[in-house]
CSV table of C-alpha atoms and ligand atoms in Angstrom, one decimal:
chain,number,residue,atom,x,y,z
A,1,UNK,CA,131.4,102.9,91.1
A,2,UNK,CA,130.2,100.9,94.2
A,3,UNK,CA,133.1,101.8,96.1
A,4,UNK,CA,130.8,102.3,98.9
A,5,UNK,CA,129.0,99.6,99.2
A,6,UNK,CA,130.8,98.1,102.0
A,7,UNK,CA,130.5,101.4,104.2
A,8,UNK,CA,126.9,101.4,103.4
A,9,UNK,CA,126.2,97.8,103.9
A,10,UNK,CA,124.1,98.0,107.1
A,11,UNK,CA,124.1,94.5,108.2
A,12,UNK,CA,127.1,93.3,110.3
A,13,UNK,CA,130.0,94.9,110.6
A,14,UNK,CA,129.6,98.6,111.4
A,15,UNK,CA,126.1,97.4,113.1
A,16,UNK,CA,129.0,96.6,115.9
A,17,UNK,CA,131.0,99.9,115.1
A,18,UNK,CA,128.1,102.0,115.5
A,19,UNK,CA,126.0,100.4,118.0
A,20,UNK,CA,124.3,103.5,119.0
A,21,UNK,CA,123.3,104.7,115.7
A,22,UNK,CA,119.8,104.1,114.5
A,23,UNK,CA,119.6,101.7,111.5
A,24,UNK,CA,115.3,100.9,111.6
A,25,UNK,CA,112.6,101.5,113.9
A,26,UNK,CA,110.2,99.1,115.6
A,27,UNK,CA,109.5,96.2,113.6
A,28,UNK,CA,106.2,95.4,115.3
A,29,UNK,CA,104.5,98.5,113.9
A,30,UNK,CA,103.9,98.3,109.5
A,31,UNK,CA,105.5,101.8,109.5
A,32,UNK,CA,108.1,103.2,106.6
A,33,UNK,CA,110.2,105.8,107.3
A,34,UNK,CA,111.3,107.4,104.3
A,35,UNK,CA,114.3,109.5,103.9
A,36,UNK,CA,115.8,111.9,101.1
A,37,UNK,CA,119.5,113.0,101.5
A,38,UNK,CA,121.6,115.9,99.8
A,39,UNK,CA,118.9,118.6,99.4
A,40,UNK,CA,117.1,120.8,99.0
A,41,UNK,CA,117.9,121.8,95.3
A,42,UNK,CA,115.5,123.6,93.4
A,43,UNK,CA,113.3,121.3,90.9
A,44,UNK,CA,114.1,118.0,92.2
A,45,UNK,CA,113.2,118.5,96.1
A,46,UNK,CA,109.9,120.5,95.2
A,47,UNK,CA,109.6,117.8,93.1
A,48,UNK,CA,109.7,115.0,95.9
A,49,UNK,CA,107.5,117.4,98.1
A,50,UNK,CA,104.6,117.6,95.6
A,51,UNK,CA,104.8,113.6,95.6
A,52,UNK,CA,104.6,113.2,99.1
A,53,UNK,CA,101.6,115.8,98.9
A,54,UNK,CA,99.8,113.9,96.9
A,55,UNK,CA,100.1,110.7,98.6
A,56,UNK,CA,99.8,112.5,102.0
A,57,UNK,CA,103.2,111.3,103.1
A,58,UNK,CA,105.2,112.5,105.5
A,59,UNK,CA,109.2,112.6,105.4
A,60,UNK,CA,112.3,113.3,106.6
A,61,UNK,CA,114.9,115.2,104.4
A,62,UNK,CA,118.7,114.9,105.7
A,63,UNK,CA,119.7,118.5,103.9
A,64,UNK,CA,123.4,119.7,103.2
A,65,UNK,CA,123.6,122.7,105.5
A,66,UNK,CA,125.2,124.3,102.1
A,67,UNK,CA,122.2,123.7,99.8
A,68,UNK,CA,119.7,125.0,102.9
A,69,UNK,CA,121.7,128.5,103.0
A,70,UNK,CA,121.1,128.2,99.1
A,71,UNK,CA,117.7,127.3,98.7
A,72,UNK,CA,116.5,128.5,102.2
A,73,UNK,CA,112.6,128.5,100.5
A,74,UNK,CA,112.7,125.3,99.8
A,75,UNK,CA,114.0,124.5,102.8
A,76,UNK,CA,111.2,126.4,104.7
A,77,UNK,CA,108.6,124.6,102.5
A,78,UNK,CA,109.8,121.4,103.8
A,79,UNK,CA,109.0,122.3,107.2
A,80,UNK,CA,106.1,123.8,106.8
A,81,UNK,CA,104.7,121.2,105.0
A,82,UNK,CA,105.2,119.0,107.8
A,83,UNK,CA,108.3,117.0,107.3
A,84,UNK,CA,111.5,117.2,109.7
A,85,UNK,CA,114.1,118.6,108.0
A,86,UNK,CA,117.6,116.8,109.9
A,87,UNK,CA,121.5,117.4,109.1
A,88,UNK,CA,123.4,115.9,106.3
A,89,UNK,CA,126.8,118.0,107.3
A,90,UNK,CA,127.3,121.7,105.8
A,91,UNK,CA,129.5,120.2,102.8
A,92,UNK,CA,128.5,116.7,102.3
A,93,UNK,CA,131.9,115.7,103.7
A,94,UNK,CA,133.8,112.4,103.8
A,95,UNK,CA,133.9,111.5,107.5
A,96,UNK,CA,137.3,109.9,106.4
A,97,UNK,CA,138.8,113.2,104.9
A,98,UNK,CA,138.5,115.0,108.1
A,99,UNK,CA,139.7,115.2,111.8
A,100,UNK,CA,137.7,114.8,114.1
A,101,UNK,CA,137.5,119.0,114.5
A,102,UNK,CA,136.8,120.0,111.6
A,103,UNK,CA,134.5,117.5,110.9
A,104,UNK,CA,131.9,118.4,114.4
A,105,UNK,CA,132.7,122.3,113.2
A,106,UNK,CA,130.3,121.4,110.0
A,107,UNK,CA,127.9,118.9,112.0
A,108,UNK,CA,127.2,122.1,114.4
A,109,UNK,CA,126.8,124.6,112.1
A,110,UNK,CA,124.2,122.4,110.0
A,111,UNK,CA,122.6,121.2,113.7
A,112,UNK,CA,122.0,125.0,114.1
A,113,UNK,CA,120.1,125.4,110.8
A,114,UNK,CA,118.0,122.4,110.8
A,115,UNK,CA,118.0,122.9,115.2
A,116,UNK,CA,117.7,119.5,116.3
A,117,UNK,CA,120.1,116.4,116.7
A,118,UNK,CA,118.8,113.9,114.0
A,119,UNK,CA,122.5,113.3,111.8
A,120,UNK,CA,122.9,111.1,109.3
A,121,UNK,CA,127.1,110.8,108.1
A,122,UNK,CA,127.3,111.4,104.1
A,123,UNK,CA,128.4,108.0,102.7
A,124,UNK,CA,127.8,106.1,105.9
A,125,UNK,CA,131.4,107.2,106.6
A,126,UNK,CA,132.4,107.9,110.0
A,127,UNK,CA,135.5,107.6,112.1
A,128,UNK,CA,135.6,106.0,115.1
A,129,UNK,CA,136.4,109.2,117.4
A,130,UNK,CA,134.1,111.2,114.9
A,131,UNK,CA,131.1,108.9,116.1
A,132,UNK,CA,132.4,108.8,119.8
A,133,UNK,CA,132.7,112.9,119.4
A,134,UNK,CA,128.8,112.7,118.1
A,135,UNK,CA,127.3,110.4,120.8
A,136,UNK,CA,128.5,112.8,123.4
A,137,UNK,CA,127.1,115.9,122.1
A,138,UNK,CA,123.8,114.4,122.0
A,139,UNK,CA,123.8,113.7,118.2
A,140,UNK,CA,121.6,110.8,116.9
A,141,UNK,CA,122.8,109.0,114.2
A,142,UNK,CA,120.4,107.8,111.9
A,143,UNK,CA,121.5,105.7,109.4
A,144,UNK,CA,119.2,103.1,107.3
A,145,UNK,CA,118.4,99.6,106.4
A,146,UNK,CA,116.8,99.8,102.6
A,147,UNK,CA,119.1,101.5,100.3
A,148,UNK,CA,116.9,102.0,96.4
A,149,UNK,CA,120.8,103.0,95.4
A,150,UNK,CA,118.5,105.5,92.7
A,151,UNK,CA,122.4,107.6,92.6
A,152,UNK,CA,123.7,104.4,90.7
A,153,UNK,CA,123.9,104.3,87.1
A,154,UNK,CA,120.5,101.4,86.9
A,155,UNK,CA,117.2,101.5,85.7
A,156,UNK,CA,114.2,103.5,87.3
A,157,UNK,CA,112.8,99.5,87.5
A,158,UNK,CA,115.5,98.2,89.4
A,159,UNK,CA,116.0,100.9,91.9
A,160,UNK,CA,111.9,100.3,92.8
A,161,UNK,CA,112.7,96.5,92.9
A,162,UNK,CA,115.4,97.7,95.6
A,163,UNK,CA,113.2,99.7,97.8
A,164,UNK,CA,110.4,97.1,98.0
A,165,UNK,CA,112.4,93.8,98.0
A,166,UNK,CA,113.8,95.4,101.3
A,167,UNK,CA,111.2,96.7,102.7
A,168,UNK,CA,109.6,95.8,105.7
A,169,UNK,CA,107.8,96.5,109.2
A,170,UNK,CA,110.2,99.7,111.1
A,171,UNK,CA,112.1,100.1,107.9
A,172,UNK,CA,114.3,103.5,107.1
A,173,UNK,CA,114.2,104.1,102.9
A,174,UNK,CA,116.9,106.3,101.7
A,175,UNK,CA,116.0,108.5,98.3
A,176,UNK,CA,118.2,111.0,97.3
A,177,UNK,CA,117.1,114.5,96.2
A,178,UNK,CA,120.4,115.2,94.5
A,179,UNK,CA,120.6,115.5,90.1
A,180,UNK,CA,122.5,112.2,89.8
A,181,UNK,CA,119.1,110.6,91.4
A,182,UNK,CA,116.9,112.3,89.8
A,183,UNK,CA,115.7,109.9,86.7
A,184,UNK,CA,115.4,106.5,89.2
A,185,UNK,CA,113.6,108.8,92.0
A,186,UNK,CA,111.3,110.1,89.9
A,187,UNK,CA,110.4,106.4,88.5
A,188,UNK,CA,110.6,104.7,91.7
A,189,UNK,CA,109.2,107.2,94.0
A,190,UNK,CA,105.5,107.4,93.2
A,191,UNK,CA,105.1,103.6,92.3
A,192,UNK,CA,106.8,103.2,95.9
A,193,UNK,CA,104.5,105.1,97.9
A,194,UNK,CA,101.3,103.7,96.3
A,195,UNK,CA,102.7,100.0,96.6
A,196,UNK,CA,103.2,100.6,100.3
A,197,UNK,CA,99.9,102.4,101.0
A,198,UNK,CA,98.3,99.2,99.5
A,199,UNK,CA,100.0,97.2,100.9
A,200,UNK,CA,99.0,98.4,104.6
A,201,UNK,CA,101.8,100.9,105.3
A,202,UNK,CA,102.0,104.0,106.5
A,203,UNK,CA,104.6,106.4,106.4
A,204,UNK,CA,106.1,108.4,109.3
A,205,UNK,CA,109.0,111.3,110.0
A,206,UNK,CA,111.6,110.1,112.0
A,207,UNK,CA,111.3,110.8,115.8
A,208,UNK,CA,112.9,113.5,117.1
A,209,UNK,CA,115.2,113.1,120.3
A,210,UNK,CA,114.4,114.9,123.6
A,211,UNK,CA,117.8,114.9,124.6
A,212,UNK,CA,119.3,118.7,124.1
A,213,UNK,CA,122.5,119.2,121.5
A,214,UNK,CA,125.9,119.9,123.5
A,215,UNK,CA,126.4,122.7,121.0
B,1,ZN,ZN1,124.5,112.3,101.1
C-alpha cells in the first residue's frame, strides 16, 4: 500500500535527481499553493470547485489529459473560474513503465489541451532521460512538499493532521480529485482552507512559465 512513499518523499534524495523541478515556492511570503491531481471527474472535482468558491480560493488542478477529453465541462469550469488547469499526462502513466518516447507522446498531447508547461509526473515517477527529455522542451515540473496522502486507506482526521502538520510559508498541498480520495478530501478540505485563512494564509495558483513549450 505505500509502495510509493519513497518516490514521493520530497526531501533528499530525488531533491538531487530532480534539481530543476519545483518542490515549494518562496518561503518568505505566507502563501499556500494548493493542488488537486487526477481530474476532473464529474461529482468529486465540481465538488472541490464549489469549496474553493466558497472560501474564495484559488487552485491549480494537474488533470489526466483522458478525464479532460471526458469531462471537457468540467474542465472548462475550472478555468473559467479562475484556476490553472496544468498536465498530469493523458493516461496517468508510470514514468517507469515507459520509454522515454512514448512517455513525452502523452506529456504533449495533454500540454496541448491544458496549453501551457506546468507538469507534474503521476506518482512522482520519472526516469532520468524522461526528466532530462522534459527540461529541454521547456516543461516545468512541479512536484510538492505537503502530501495529505487523502488516496490512503486513513481517517478524514489524519489526512487534515497531514496537510497542516506540514504546512508552511511557499508550501505546495497535493489533494486528489480522484474516487479513492474522495471521503478524506471531503473531510479535510474545507477544515483546511478555513484553518489556513485564520491562520494568515492565502492561497495562490501556481505561476505559470513564460518560457514557450518545444512542442
Ligand atoms: Zn496522479
Amino acid at each position: 500500500m505505500m509502495k510509493n512513499l519513497i518516490l514521493i518523499q520530497p526531501n533528499g534524495i530525488l531533491k538531487r535527481i530532480y534539481p530543476r523541478a519545483v518542490w515549494n515556492m518562496d518561503r518568505s511570503k505566507k502563501k499556500i499553493y494548493l493542488t488537486f491531481d487526477d481530474g476532473p471527474i464529474p461529482g468529486l472535482t465540481e465538488w472541490v470547485l464549489d469549496e474553493l468558491k466558497k472560501f474564495q480560493v484559488k487552485a491549480t488542478f494537474f488533470c489526466v489529459g483522458a478525464n479532460i477529453l471526458k469531462h471537457y465541462q468540467i474542465f472548462e469550469r475550472i478555468s473559467h473560474e479562475g484556476h490553472v488547469v496544468a498536465n498530469h499526462t493523458m493516461f496517468h502513466s508510470k514514468g517507469f513503465k515507459h520509454t522515454v518516447t512514448d512517455y513525452m507522446r502523452e506529456v504533449d498531447d495533454c500540454a496541448k489541451l491544458v496549453g501551457n508547461s506546468l507538469f507534474r509526473p503521476p506518482y512522482g515517477q520519472l526516469k532520468r532521460a524522461q526528466y532530462k527529455a522534459l527540461i529541454q522542451k521547456g516543461y516545468r515540473i512541479v512536484l510538492w512538499d505537503v502530501i495529505s496522502y487523502d488516496y490512503e486507506t486513513i481517517s478524514g482526521e489524519r489526512c487534515l493532521s497531514n496537510a497542516i502538520r506540514g504546512r508552511r510559508n511557499g508550501s505546495i498541498v497535493i489533494f486528489h480529485d480522484n474516487l479513492k480520495a474522495e471521503k478524506n478530501i471531503k473531510y479535510a478540505l474545507p477544515l483546511f482552507l478555513e484553518d489556513s485563512i485564520k491562520n494568515g494564509y492565502t492561497f495562490e495558483c501556481i505561476p505559470l512559465s513564460q518560457d514557450a513549450l518545444a512542442l
